[in-house]
Short mmCIF file of C-alpha atoms in Angstrom, two decimals:
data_model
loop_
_atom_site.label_atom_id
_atom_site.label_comp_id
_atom_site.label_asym_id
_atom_site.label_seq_id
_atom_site.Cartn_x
_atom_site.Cartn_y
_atom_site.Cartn_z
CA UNK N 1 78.20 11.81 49.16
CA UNK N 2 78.91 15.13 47.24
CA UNK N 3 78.75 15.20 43.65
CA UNK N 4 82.15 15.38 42.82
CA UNK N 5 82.92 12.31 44.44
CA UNK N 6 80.10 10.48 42.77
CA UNK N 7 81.26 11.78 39.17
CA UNK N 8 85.15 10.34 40.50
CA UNK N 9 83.30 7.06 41.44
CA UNK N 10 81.09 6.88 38.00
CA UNK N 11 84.38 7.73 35.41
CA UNK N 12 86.30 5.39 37.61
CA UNK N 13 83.73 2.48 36.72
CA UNK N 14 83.25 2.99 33.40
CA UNK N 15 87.53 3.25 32.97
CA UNK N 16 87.60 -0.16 34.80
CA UNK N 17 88.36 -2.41 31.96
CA UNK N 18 86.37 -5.29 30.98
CA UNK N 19 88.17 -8.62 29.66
CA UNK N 20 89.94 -6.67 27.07
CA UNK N 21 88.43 -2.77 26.94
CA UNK N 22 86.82 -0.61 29.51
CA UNK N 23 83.44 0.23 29.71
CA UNK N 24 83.46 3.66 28.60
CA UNK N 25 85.36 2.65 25.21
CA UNK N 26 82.81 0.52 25.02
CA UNK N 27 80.20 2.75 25.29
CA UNK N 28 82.37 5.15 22.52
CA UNK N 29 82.30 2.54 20.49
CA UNK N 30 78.79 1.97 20.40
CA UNK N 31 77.87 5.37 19.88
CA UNK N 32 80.07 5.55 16.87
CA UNK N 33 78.76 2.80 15.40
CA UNK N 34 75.10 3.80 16.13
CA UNK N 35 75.68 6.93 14.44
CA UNK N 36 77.22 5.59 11.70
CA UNK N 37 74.31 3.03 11.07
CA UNK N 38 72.24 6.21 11.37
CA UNK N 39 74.37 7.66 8.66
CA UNK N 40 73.97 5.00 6.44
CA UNK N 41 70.70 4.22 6.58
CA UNK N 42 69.98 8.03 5.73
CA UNK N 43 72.06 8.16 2.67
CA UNK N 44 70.85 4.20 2.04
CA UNK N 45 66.94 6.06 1.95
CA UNK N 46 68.15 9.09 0.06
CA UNK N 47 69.49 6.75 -2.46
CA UNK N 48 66.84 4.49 -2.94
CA UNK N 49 63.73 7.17 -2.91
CA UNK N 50 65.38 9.00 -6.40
CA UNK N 51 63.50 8.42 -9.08
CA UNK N 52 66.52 7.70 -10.85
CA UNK N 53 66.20 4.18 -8.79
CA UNK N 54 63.05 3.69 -8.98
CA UNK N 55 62.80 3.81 -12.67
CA UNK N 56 66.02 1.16 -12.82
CA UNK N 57 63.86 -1.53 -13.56
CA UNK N 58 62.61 -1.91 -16.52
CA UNK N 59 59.41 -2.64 -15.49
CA UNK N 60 58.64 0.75 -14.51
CA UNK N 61 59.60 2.35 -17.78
CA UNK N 62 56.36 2.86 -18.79
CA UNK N 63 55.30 4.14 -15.52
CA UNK N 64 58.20 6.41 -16.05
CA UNK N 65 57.49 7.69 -19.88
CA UNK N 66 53.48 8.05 -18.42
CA UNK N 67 54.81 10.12 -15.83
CA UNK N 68 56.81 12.76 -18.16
CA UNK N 69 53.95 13.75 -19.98
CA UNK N 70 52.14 14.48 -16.28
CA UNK N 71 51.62 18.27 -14.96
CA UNK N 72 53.34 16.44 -12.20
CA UNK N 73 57.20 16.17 -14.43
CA UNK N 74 56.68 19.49 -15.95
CA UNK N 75 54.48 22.29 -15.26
CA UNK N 76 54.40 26.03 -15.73
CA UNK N 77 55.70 26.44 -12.18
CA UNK N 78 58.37 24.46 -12.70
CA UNK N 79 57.87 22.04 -9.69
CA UNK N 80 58.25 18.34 -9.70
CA UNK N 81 56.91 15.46 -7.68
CA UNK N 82 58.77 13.07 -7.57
CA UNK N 83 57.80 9.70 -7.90
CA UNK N 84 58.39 8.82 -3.53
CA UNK N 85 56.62 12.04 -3.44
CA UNK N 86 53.17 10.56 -4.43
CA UNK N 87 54.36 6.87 -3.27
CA UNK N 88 56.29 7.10 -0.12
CA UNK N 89 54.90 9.20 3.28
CA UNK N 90 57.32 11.39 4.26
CA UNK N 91 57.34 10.01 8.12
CA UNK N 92 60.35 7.71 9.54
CA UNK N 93 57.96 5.26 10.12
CA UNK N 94 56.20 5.50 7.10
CA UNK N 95 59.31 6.02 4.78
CA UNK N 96 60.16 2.86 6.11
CA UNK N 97 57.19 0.92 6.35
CA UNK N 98 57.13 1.87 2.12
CA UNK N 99 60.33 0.54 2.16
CA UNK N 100 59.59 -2.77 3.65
CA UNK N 101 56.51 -3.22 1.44
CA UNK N 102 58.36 -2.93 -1.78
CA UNK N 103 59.69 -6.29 -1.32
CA UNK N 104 56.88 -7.27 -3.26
CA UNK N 105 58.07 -5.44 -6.69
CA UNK N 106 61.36 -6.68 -6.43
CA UNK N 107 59.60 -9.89 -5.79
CA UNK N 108 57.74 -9.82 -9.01
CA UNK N 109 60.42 -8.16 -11.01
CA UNK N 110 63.26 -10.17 -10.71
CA UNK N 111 61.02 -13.92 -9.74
CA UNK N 112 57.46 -14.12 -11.51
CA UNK N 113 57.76 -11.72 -14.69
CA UNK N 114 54.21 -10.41 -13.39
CA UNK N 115 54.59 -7.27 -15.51
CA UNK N 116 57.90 -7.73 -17.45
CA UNK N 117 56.08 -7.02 -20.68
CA UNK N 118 53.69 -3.78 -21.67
CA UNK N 119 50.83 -6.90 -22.50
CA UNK N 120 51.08 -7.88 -19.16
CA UNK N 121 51.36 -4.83 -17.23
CA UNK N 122 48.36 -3.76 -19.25
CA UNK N 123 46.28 -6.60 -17.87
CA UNK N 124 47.59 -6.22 -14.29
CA UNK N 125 47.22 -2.24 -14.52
CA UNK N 126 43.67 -1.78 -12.63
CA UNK N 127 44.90 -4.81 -10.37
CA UNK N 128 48.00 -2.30 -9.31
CA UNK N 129 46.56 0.75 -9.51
CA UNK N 130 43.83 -0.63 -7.05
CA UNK N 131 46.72 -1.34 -4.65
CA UNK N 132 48.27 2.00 -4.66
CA UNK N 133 44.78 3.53 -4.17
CA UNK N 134 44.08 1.73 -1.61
CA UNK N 135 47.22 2.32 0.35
CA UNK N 136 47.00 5.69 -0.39
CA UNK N 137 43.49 5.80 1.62
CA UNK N 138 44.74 3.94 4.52
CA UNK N 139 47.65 6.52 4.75
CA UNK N 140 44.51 9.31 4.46
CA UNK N 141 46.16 10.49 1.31
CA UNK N 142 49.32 12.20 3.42
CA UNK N 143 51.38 12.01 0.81
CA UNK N 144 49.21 14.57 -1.51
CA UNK N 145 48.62 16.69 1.71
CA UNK N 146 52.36 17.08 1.53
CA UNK N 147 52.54 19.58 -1.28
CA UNK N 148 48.70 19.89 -1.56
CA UNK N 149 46.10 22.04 1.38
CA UNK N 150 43.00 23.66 0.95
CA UNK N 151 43.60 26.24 3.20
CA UNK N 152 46.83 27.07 1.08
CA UNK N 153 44.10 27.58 -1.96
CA UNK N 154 43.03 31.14 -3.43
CA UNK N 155 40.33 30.35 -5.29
CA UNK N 156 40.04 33.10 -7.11
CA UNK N 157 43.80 32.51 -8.84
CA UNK N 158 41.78 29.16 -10.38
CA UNK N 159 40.11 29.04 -13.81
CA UNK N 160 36.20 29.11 -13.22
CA UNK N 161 35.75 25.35 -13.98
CA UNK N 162 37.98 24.65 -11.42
CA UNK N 163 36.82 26.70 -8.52
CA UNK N 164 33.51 25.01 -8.99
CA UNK N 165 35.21 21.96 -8.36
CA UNK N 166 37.28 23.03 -5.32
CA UNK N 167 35.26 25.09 -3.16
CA UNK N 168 32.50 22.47 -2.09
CA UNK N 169 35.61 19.74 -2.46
CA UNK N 170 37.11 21.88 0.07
CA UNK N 171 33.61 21.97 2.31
CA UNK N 172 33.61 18.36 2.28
CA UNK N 173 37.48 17.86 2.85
CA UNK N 174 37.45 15.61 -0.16
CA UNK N 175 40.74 13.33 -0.79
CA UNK N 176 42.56 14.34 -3.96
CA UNK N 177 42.36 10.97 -5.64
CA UNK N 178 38.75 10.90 -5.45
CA UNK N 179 39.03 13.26 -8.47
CA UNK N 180 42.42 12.88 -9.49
CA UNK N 181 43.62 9.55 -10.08
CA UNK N 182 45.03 9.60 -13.69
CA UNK N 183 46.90 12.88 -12.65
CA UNK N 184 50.54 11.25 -13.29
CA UNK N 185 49.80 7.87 -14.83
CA UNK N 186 47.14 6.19 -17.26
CA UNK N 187 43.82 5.28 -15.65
CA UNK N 188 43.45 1.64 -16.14
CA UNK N 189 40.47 -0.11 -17.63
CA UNK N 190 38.09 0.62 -15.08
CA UNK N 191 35.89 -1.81 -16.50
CA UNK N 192 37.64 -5.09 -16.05
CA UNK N 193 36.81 -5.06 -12.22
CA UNK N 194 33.45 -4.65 -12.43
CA UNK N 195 32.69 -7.47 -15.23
CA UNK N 196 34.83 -9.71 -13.45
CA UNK N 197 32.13 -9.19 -10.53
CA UNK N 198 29.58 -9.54 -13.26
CA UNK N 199 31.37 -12.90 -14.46
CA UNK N 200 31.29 -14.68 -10.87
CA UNK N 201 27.67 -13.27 -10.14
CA UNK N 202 26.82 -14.74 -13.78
CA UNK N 203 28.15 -18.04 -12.42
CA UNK N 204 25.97 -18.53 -9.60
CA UNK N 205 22.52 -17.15 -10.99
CA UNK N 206 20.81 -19.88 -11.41
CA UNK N 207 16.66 -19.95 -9.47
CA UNK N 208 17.47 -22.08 -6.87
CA UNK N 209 14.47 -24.84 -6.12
CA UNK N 210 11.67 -23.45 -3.54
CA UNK N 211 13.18 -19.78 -4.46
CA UNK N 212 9.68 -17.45 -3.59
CA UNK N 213 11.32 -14.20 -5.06
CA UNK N 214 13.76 -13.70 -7.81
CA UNK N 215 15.59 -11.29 -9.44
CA UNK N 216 17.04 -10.90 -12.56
CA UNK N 217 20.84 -9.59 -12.88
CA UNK N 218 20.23 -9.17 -17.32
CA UNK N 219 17.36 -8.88 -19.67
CA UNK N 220 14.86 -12.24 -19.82
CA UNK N 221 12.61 -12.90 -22.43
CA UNK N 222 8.71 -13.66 -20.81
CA UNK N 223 7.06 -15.99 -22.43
CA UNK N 224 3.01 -17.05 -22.16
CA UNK N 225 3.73 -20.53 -22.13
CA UNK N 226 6.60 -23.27 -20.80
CA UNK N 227 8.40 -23.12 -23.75
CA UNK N 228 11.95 -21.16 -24.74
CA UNK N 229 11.33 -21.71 -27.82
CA UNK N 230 8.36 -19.85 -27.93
CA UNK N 231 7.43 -16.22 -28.99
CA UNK N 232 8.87 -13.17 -26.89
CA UNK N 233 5.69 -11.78 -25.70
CA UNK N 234 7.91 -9.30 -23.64
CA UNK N 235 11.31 -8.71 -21.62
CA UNK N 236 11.92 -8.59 -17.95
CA UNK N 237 14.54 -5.75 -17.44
CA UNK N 238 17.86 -5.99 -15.16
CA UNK N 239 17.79 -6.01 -11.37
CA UNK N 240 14.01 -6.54 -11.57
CA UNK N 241 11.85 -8.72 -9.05
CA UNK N 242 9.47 -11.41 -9.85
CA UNK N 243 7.37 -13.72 -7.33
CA UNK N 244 7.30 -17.34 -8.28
CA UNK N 245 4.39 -18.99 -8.71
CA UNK N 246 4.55 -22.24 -10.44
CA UNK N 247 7.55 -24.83 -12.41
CA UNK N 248 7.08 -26.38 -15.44
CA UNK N 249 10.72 -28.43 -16.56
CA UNK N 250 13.06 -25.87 -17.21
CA UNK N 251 10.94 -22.90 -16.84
CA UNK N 252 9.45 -21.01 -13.83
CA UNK N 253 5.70 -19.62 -14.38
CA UNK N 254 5.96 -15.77 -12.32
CA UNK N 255 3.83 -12.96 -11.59
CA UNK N 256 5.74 -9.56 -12.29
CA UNK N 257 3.82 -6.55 -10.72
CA UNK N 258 4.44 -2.84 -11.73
CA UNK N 259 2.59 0.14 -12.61
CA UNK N 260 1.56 1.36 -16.13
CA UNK N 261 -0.26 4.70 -16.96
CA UNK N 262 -4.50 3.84 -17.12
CA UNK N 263 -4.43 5.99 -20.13
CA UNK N 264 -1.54 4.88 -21.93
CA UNK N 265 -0.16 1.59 -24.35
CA UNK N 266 -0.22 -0.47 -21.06
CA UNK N 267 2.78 -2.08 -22.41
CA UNK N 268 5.83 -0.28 -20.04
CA UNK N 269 5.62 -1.64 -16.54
CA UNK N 270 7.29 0.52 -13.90
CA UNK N 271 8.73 0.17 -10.29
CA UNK N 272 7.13 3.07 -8.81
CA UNK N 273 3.67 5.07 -9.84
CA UNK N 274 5.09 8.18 -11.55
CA UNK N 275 9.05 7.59 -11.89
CA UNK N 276 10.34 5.79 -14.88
CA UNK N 277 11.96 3.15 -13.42
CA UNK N 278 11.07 1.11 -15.75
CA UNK N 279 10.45 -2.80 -14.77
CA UNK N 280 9.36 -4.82 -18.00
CA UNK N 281 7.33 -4.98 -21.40
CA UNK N 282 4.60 -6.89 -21.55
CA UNK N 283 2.75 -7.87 -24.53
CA UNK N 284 0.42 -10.53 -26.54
CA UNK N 285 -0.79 -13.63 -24.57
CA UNK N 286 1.09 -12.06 -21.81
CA UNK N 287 -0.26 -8.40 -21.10
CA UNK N 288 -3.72 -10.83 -21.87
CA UNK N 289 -3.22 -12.21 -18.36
CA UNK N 290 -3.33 -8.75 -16.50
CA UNK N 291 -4.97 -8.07 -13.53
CA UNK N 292 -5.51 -4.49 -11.86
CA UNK N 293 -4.13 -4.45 -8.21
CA UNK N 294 -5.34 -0.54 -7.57
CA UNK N 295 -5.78 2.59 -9.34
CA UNK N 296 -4.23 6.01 -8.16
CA UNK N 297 -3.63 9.36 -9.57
CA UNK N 298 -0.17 11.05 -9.48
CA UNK N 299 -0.69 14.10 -7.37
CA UNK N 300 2.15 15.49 -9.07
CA UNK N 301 0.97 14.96 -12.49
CA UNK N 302 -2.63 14.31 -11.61
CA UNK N 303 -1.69 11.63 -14.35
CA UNK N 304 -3.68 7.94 -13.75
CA UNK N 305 -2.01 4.84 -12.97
CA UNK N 306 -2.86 0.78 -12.40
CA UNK N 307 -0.88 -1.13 -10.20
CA UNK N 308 -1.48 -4.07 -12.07
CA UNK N 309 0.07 -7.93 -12.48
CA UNK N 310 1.06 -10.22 -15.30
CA UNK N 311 2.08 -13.67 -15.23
CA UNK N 312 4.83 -15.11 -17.79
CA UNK N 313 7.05 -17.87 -18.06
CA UNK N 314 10.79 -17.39 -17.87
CA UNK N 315 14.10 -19.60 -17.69
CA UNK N 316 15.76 -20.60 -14.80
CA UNK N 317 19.18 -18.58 -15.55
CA UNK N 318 20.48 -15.07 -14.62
CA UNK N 319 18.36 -15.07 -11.53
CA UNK N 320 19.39 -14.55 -7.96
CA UNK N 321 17.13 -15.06 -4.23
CA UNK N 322 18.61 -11.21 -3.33
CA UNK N 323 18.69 -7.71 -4.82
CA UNK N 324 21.99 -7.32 -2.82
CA UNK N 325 24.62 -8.63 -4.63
CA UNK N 326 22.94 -7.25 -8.08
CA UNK N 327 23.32 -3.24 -5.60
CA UNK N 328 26.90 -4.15 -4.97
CA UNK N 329 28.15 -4.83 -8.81
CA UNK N 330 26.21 -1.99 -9.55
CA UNK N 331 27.96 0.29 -7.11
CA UNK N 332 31.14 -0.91 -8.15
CA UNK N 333 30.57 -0.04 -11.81
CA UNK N 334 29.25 3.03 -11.01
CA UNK N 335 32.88 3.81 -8.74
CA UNK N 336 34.59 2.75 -11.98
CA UNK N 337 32.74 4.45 -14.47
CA UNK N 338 31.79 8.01 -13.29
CA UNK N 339 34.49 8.28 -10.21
CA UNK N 340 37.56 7.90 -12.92
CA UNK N 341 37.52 11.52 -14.02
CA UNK N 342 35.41 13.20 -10.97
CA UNK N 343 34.42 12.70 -7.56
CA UNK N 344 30.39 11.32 -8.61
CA UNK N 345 27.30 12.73 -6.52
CA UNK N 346 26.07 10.49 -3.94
CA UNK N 347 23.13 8.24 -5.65
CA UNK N 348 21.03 10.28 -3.30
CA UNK N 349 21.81 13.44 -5.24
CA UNK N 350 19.08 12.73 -7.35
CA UNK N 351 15.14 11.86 -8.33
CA UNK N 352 14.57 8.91 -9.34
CA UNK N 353 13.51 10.54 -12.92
CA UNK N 354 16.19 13.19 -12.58
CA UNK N 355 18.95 10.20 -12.91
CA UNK N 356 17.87 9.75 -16.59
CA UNK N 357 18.80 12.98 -17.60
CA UNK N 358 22.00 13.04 -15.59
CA UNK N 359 23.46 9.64 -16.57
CA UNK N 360 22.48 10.45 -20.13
CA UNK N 361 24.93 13.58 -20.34
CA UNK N 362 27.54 11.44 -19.30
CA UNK N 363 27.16 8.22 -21.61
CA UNK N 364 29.90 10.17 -24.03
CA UNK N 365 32.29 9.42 -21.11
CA UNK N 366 32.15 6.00 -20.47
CA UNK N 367 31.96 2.37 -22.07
CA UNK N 368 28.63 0.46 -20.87
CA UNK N 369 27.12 -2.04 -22.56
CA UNK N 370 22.79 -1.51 -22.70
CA UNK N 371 22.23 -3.86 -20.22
CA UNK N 372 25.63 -2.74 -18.06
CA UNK N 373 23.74 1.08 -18.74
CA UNK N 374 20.39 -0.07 -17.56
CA UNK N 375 21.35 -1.69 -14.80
CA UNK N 376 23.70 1.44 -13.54
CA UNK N 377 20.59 3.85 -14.16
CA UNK N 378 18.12 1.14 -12.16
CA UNK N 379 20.77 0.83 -8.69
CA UNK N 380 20.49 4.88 -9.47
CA UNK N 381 17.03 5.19 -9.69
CA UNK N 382 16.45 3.00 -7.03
CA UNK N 383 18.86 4.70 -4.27
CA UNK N 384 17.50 8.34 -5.32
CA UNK N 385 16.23 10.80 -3.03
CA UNK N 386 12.49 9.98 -3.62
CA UNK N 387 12.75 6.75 -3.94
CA UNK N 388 14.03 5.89 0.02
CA UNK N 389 17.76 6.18 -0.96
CA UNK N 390 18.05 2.36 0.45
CA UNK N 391 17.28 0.41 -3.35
CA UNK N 392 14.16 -1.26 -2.20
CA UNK N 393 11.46 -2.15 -4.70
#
């Protein structure tokens, strides 16, 4: 069969008519509609990704107002991102997977009033932002490599402070949000994921019976006898282990085991001979009960220390059987606390010793408690680079 009588056998099919139309009108018909649908949904996605839209709630007005005081609404180059430029991949599939996930705002908007008022979007901020973050990680931040690429940077064209920043960021092919997450909007209270953690470990801290090892997720009082009431003869610090040696009602009789200088007070009690990660205080009826385990000098220092051990009495509370979970609220408040403005050096970075210093310089820039800031410094000092890097006592 030639070709030309298989193309008069193929338009002859599709002219045979059907019940009502033939096939090829059919098929017209079709394609007409697909590319109208095509049509529509473009201009449907145009329409919906202006900021003009997004900002129709009223929900998102202080998103909005946030985000026109951002370098991001007006800069001296006189580019804008808009806000589906930071929110919404650029990709069919990912415009529209974006798309299909907002069903959730419009969910909470118009249904549950989750954020209908600044008080409440204030306590649901960190909650959202979280979200966002989050997405934007699993999407391996393609909607900042969009506008933003390293090898599209001239270093020298950035102030000094910032080319520090950017040339090893670049080595390391850091995401931008690691250092940049209150470019366009408010960071949130950083803090109020971190206690929450605190709040359910808090909850559940409580020596359970048989427990061999303990540790302590806040400050206890030590006492030399069975009794609360008693007088402080020194204070067990945070994220601190203690063996178990006896029970007495409501109070556990433990042997705590450190190192203090030979030549010293004797009264500072330390994880390690030579680093100041400190342990406890011991004092009275309580440093009365010490025994010396060994006796080493700190080649280092060529300074003298006791490994020694006391035993005290302490309550039941604020203790867990793990140093695990006390490592992992730790971790989190450090993400929260020095990861809001800049990308934070691995715990690693550091000595043990040298974390002191370096945590110190940045206490103006964040909101810890004394206990919150001992604890940070001791999940620091205890994943440093001469200390293992793996928090073990």
């Amino acid at each position: 069969m030639g070709v030309s009588t298989f193309m008069k056998k193929l338009l002859q099919k599709l002219n045979k008519p059907s019940a009502k139309y033939s096939i090829l009108a059919l098929v017209l018909i079709g394609a007409v509609i697909t590319v109208a649908g095509v049509v529509v949904m473009n201009k449907s996605l145009d329409y919906f990704s202006q900021t003009e839209f997004c900002v129709s709630c009223h929900t998102m007005q202080q998103n909005y107002e946030e985000y026109k005081q951002s370098i991001h609404y007006s800069n001296a180059k006189g580019i804008r991102a808009e806000c589906v430029d930071c929110h919404q991949p650029k990709d069919f599939v990912g415009k529209i997977w974006r798309k299909m996930g907002a069903y959730k705002d419009v969910y909470h908007h118009f249904v549950t009033g989750k954020i209908d008022t600044p008080e409440k979007f204030e306590e649901h901020r960190l909650e959202l932002a979280q979200k966002v973050w989050d997405r934007m990680a699993d999407e391996n931040y393609k909607t900042c490599t969009t506008c933003h690429s390293y090898e599209a940077m001239d270093h020298d064209k950035q102030s000094v402070q910032a080319m520090k920043e950017m040339i090893p960021a670049a080595k390391e092919n850091m995401a931008c949000i690691e250092c940049h997450k209150g470019i366009a909007h408010e960071l949130p209270n950083m803090a109020g994921g971190f206690r929450k953690t605190f709040e359910t470990l808090t909850a559940s801290a409580t020596a359970p019976a048989g427990a061999k090892k303990l540790f302590s997720i806040e400050e206890k009082s030590l006492f030399a006898t069975a009794d609360a009431n008693g007088k402080v003869e020194g204070q067990l610090l945070p994220a601190s282990e203690v063996e178990v040696v006896g029970e007495e009602g409501d109070m556990l009789k433990v042997r705590v085991q450190g190192w203090i200088e030979t030549n010293g007070k004797g009264r500072v009690m330390t994880e390690y001979m030579g680093k100041r990660v400190f342990k406890a205080t011991v004092r009275g009826d309580v440093k009365a009960t010490e025994t010396v385990i060994s006796e080493e000098v700190d080649p280092a220092t060529n300074i003298a220390w006791k490994q020694v051990a006391v035993n005290a009495y302490i309550t039941k509370d604020h203790l867990v059987e793990s140093i695990d979970p006390i490592w992992d609220y730790a971790s989190e408040m450090y993400a929260s606390s020095c990861n809001s403005c800049h990308a934070a050096p691995a715990p690693g970075h550091f000595t043990a010793n040298g974390w002191i210093s370096s945590l110190k310089a940045m206490s103006a820039y964040y909101r810890l408690s004394k206990t919150e800031e001992r604890t940070l410094l001791k999940y620091l000092q205890n994943h440093g680079s001469d200390t293992g890097g793996a928090g073990a006592h």
